[in-house]
XYZ file of C-alpha atoms in Angstrom:
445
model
C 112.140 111.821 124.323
C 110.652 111.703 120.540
C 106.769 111.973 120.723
C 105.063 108.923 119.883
C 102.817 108.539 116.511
C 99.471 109.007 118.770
C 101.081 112.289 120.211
C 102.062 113.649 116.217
C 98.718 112.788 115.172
C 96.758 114.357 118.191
C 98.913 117.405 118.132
C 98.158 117.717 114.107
C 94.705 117.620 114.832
C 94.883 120.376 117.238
C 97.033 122.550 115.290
C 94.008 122.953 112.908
C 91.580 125.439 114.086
C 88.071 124.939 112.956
C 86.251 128.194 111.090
C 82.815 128.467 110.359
C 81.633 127.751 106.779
C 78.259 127.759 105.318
C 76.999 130.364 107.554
C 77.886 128.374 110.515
C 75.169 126.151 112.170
C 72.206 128.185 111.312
C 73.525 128.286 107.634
C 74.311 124.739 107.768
C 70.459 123.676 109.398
C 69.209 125.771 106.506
C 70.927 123.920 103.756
C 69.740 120.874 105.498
C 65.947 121.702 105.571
C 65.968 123.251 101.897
C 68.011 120.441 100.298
C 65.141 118.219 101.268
C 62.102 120.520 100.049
C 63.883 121.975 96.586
C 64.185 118.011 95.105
C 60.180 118.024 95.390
C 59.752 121.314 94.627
C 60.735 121.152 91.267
C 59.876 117.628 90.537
C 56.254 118.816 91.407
C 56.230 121.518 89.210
C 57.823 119.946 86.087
C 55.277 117.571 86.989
C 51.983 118.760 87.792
C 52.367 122.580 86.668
C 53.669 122.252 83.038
C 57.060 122.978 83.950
C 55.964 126.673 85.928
C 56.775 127.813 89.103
C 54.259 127.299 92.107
C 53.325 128.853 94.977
C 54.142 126.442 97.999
C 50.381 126.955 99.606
C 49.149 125.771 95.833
C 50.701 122.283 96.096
C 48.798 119.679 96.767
C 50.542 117.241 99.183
C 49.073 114.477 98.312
C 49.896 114.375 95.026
C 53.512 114.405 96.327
C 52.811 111.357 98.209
C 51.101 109.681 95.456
C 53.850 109.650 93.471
C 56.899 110.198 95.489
C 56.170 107.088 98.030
C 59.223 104.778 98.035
C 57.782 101.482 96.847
C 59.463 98.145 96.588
C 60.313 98.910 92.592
C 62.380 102.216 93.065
C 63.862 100.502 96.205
C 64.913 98.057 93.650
C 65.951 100.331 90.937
C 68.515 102.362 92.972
C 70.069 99.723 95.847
C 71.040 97.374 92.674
C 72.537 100.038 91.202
C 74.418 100.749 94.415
C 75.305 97.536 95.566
C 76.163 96.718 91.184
C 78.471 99.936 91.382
C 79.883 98.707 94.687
C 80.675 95.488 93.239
C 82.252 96.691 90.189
C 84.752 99.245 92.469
C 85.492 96.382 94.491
C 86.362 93.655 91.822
C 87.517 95.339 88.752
C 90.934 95.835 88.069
C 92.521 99.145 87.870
C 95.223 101.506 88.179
C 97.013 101.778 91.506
C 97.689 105.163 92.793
C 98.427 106.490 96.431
C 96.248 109.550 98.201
C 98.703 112.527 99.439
C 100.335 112.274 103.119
C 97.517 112.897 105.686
C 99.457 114.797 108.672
C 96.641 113.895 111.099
C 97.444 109.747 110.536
C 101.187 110.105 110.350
C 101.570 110.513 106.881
C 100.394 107.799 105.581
C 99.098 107.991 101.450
C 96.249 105.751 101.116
C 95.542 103.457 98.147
C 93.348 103.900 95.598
C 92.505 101.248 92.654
C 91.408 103.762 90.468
C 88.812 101.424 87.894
C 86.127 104.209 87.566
C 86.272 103.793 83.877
C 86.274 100.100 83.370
C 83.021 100.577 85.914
C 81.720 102.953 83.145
C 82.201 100.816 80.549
C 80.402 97.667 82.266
C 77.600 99.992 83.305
C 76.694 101.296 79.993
C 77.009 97.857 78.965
C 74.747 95.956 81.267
C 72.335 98.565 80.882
C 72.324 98.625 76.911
C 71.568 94.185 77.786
C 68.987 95.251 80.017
C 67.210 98.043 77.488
C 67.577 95.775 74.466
C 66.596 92.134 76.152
C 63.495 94.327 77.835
C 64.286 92.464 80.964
C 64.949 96.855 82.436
C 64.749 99.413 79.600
C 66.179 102.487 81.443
C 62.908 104.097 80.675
C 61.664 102.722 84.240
C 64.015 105.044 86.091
C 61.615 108.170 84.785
C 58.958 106.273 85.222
C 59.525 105.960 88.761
C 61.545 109.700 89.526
C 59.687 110.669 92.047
C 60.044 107.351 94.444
C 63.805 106.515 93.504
C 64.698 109.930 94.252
C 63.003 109.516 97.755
C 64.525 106.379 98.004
C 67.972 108.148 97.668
C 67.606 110.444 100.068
C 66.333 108.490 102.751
C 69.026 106.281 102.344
C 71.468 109.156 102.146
C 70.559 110.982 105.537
C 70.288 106.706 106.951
C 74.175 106.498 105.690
C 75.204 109.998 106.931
C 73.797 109.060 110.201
C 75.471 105.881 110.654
C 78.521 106.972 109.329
C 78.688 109.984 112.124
C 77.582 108.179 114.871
C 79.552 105.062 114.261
C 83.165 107.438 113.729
C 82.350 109.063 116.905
C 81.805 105.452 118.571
C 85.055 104.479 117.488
C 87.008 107.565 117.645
C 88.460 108.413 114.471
C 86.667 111.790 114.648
C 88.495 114.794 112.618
C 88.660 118.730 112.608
C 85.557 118.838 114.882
C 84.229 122.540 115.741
C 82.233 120.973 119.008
C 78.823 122.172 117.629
C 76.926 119.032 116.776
C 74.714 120.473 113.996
C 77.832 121.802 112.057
C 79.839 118.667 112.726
C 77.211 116.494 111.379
C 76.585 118.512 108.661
C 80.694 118.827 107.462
C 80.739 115.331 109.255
C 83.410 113.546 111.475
C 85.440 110.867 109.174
C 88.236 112.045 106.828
C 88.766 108.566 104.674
C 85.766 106.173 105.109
C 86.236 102.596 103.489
C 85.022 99.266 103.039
C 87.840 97.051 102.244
C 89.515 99.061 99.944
C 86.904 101.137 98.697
C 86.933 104.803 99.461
C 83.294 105.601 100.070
C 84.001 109.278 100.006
C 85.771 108.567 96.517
C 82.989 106.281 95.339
C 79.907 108.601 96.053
C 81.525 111.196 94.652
C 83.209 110.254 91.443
C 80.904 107.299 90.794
C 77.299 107.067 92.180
C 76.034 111.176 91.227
C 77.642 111.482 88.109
C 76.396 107.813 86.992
C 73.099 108.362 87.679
C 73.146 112.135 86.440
C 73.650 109.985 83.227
C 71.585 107.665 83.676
C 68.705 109.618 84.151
C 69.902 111.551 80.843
C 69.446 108.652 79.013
C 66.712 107.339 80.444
C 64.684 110.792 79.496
C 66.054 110.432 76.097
C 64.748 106.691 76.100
C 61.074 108.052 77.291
C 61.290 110.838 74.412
C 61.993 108.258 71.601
C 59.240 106.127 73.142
C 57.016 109.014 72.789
C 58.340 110.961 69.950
C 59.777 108.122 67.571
C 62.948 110.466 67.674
C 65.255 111.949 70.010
C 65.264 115.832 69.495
C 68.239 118.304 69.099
C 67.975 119.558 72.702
C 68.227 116.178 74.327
C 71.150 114.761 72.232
C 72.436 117.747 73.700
C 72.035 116.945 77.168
C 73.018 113.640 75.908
C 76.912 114.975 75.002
C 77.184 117.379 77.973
C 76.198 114.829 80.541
C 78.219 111.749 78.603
C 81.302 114.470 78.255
C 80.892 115.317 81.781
C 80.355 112.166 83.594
C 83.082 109.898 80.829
C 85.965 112.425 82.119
C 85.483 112.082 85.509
C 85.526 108.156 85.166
C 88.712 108.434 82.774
C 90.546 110.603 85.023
C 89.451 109.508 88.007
C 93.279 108.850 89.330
C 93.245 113.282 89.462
C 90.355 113.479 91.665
C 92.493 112.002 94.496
C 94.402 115.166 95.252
C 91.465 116.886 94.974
C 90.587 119.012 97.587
C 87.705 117.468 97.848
C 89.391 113.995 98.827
C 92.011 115.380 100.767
C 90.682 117.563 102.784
C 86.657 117.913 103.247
C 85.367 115.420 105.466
C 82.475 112.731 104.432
C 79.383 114.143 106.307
C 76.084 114.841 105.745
C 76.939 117.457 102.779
C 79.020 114.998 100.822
C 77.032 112.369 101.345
C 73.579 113.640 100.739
C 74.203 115.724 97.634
C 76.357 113.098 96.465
C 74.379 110.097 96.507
C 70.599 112.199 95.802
C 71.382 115.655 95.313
C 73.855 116.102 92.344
C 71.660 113.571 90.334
C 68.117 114.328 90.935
C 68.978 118.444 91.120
C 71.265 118.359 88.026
C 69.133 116.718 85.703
C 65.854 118.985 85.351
C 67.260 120.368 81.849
C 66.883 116.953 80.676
C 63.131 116.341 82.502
C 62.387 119.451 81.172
C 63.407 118.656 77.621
C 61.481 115.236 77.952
C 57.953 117.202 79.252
C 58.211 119.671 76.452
C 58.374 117.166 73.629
C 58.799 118.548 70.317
C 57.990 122.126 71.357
C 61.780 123.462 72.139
C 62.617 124.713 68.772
C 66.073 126.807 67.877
C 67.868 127.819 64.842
C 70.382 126.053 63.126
C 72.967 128.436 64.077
C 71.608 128.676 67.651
C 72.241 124.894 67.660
C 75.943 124.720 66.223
C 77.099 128.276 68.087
C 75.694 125.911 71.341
C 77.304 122.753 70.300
C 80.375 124.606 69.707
C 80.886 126.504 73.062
C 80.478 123.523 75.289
C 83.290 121.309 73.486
C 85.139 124.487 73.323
C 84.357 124.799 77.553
C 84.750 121.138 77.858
C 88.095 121.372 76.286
C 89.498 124.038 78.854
C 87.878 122.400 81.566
C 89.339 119.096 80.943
C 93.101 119.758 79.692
C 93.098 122.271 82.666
C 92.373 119.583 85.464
C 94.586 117.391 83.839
C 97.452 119.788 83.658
C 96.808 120.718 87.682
C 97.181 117.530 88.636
C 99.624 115.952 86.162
C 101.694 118.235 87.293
C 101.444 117.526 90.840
C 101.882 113.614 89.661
C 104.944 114.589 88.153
C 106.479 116.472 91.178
C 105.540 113.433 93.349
C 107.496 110.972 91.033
C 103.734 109.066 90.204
C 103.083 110.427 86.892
C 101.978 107.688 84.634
C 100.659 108.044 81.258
C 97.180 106.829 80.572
C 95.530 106.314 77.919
C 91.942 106.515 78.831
C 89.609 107.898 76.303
C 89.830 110.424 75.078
C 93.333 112.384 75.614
C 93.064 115.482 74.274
C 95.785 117.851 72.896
C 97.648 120.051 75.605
C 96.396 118.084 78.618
C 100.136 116.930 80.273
C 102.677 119.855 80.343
C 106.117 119.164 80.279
C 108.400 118.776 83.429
C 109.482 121.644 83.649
C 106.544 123.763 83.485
C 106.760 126.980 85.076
C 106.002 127.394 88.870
C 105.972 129.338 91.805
C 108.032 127.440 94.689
C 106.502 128.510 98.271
C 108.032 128.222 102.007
C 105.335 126.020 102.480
C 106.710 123.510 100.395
C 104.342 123.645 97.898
C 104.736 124.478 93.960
C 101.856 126.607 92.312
C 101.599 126.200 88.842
C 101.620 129.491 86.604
C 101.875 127.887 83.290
C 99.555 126.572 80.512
C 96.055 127.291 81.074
C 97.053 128.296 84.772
C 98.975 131.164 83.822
C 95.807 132.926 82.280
C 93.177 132.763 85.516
C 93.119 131.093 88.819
C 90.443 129.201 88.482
C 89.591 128.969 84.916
C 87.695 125.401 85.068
C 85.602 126.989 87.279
C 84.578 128.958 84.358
C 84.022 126.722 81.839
C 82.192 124.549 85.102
C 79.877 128.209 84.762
C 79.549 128.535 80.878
C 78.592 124.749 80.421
C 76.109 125.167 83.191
C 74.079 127.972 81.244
C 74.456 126.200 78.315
C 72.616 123.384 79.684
C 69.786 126.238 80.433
C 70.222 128.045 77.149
C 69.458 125.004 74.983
C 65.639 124.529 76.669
C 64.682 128.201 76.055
C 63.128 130.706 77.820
C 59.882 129.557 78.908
C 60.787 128.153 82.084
C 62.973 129.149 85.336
C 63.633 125.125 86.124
C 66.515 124.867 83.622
C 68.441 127.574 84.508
C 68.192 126.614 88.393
C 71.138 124.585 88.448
C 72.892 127.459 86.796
C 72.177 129.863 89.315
C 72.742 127.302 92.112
C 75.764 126.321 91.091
C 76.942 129.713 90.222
C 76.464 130.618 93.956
C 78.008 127.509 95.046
C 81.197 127.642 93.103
C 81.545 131.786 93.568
C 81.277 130.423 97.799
C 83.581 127.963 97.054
C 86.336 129.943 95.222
C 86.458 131.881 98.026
C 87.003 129.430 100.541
C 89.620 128.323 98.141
C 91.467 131.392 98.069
C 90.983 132.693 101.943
C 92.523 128.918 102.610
C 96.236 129.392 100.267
C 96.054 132.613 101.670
C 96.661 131.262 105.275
C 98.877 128.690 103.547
C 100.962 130.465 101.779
C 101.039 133.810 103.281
C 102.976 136.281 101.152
C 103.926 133.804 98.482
C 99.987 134.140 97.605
C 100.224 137.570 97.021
C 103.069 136.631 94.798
C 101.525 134.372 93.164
C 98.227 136.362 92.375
C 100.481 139.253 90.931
C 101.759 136.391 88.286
C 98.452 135.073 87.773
C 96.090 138.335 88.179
C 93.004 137.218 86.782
C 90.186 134.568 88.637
C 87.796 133.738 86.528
C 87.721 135.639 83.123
C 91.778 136.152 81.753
C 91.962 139.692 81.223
C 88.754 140.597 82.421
C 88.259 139.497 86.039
């Protein structure tokens, strides 16, 4: 007797054996803890210590609660965006495209109405009304930092809570290791939606990366207030961050095969860093920029050698992930051209582009920028990083944190990458890693 589609799906879920990441629980508590202090760490110090480090027993607490209180104003400032950005995911129209099969629901592909950009576009557009009408300049989300970044992560750890408790309620619980602490940290729920939104999809090509920007421009927007101009330094936030957060939105279609999307489960990581981390943790280059005035001063050269290397890093980084998953588009019969902006040169190889084929059924690419280094846009991810340090100088630690934090994180993550198609592909890795030799750095490392 054939097993019935609640049997498949059970035994699928059993099949998959849950290994410790992050250090396990005690890694995963620790994450938990710090990701709360470093936010108002480094806020305080760009803040009340001209941009210097601190020594925790120095820090006066009540300063912190002076300024970082939620109030009804940054409660304002960042549900309306929310609930606006919710809207706009909900209503605009889009481009249909369908998730891979998920083994543990029977295979079914999920749908995604992939209108990230059009959400861009209306976003930067009510907000350019609200700045020039004076009914909202963006200058009010620096204004209030402190408080809308508290209001974001209570609200995170409020949704990550729910959305836990609530999948556990109903039982659509996934890969659970039985330790409560690590479950709720890597959470429970695979695909959570409202309607057809994909929240997991939404927080994390949408809300972080919006309000990254956002809080680019609205340090820009203080500067000009202050300055009468915008200096080199922040127009060069300005481009990384608009590069950064425009391609996401234009390409947002490749994110769904994204590991990410497919596989990591929407708990408290995802949903925390997502919705206060990436933004409020990302942006201190651009605070710091703002504090400093017109005091960050480089050469000319310094300037177009720094201008240079992150469109050259942007480049690779973006033809790269658009050649990865083009390619997959095009083995799955979806590929459809779009003509989002911009399209750069090289970024959709042809069909036959070279591949390994695997017993696992799977096709690794091994051409175009693939067949130089296995992860090469985590590289340019790297370089563009510094560069986002590099351009405020070398008075300060705070804008090379994110380098070094993200640097750690992706270095743990490309390793979980490659331990994973390891037990995937068994020796057709090893294969594949004698084609493609090099990691990070082609012909280096």
């Amino acid at each position: 007797m054939a097993p019935t589609k609640q049997e498949e799906n059970k035994s699928a879920k059993q099949q998959e054996k849950v290994a410790y990441e992050f250090g396990g629980p005690i890694g995963c508590a620790l994450i938990l803890i710090f990701s709360h202090i470093i936010p108002y760490y480094y806020w305080y110090c760009l803040e009340f210590n001209d941009s210097k480090l601190i020594t925790f027993w120095n820090i006066d607490l009540s300063l912190i609660w002076q300024h970082a209180k939620p109030n009804w104003t940054s409660f304002t400032i960042y549900m309306s965006f929310i609930v606006f950005e919710f809207l706009c995911a909900l209503l605009l129209p889009g481009l249909e495209a369908k998730g891979l099969p998920l083994k543990h629901e029977g295979n079914i592909r999920l749908s995604y109405n992939c209108n990230a950009i059009q959400s861009w576009y209306v976003t930067l557009a009510t907000v350019a009304v609200l700045y020039f009408t004076g009914i909202a300049p963006i200058n009010i989300l620096l204004d209030n930092y402190a408080s809308v970044m508290t209001v974001a992560m209570l609200f995170s750890n409020v949704v990550a809570a729910f959305t836990y408790f609530y999948t556990i309620a109903i039982g659509r619980q996934h890969r659970m290791s039985g330790n409560f602490i690590y479950d709720y940290f890597m959470g429970a729920i695979l695909n959570p939606r409202i309607g057809p939104v994909d929240l997991k999809m939404f927080t994390e090509a949408r809300i972080s990366w919006l309000i990254l920007f956002l809080l680019t421009l609205s340090s820009a927007a203080k500067q000009y207030e202050q300055l009468g101009y915008i200096t080199t330094p922040m127009i060069f936030m300005l481009v990384a961050h608009f590069l950064y957060t425009n391609a996401i939105m234009k390409g947002e279609e490749c994110v769904i095969s994204s590991w990410d999307i497919f596989y990591e489960k929407w708990g408290w990581l995802l949903i925390f860093w997502n919705l206060a981390g990436v933004p409020f943790v990302y942006c201190y280059s651009s605070v710091y920029i703002l504090k400093k005035g017109d005091t960050i001063e480089h050469s000319t050269l310094f300037y177009i050698i720094a201008f240079a290397v992150l469109l050259f890093a942007y480049y690779i980084w973006d033809t790269s992930q658009s050649q990865r998953n083009r390619f997959r588009q095009m083995r799955n019969g979806e590929y459809r051209p779009r003509w989002t902006f911009p399209q750069l040169p090289w970024g959709t190889l042809p069909e036959n582009a070279k591949c390994l084929k695997t017993e696992a059924g799977s096709e690794l690419l091994i051409d175009g920028w693939w067949a130089y280094a296995r992860k090469i846009h985590y590289t340019c991810d790297i370089v563009m990083s510094l560069l986002w340090g590099l351009i405020c100088g070398f008075d300060s630690f705070i804008p090379y944190f994110y380098f070094f934090f993200f640097l750690g994180m992706i270095i743990h993550r490309a390793h979980r990458d490659m331990e994973r198609c390891r037990r995937k592909y068994k020796k057709d890795w090893d294969i594949y890693c004698s084609k493609v030799p090099y990691v990070f750095i082609p012909y280096v490392y």
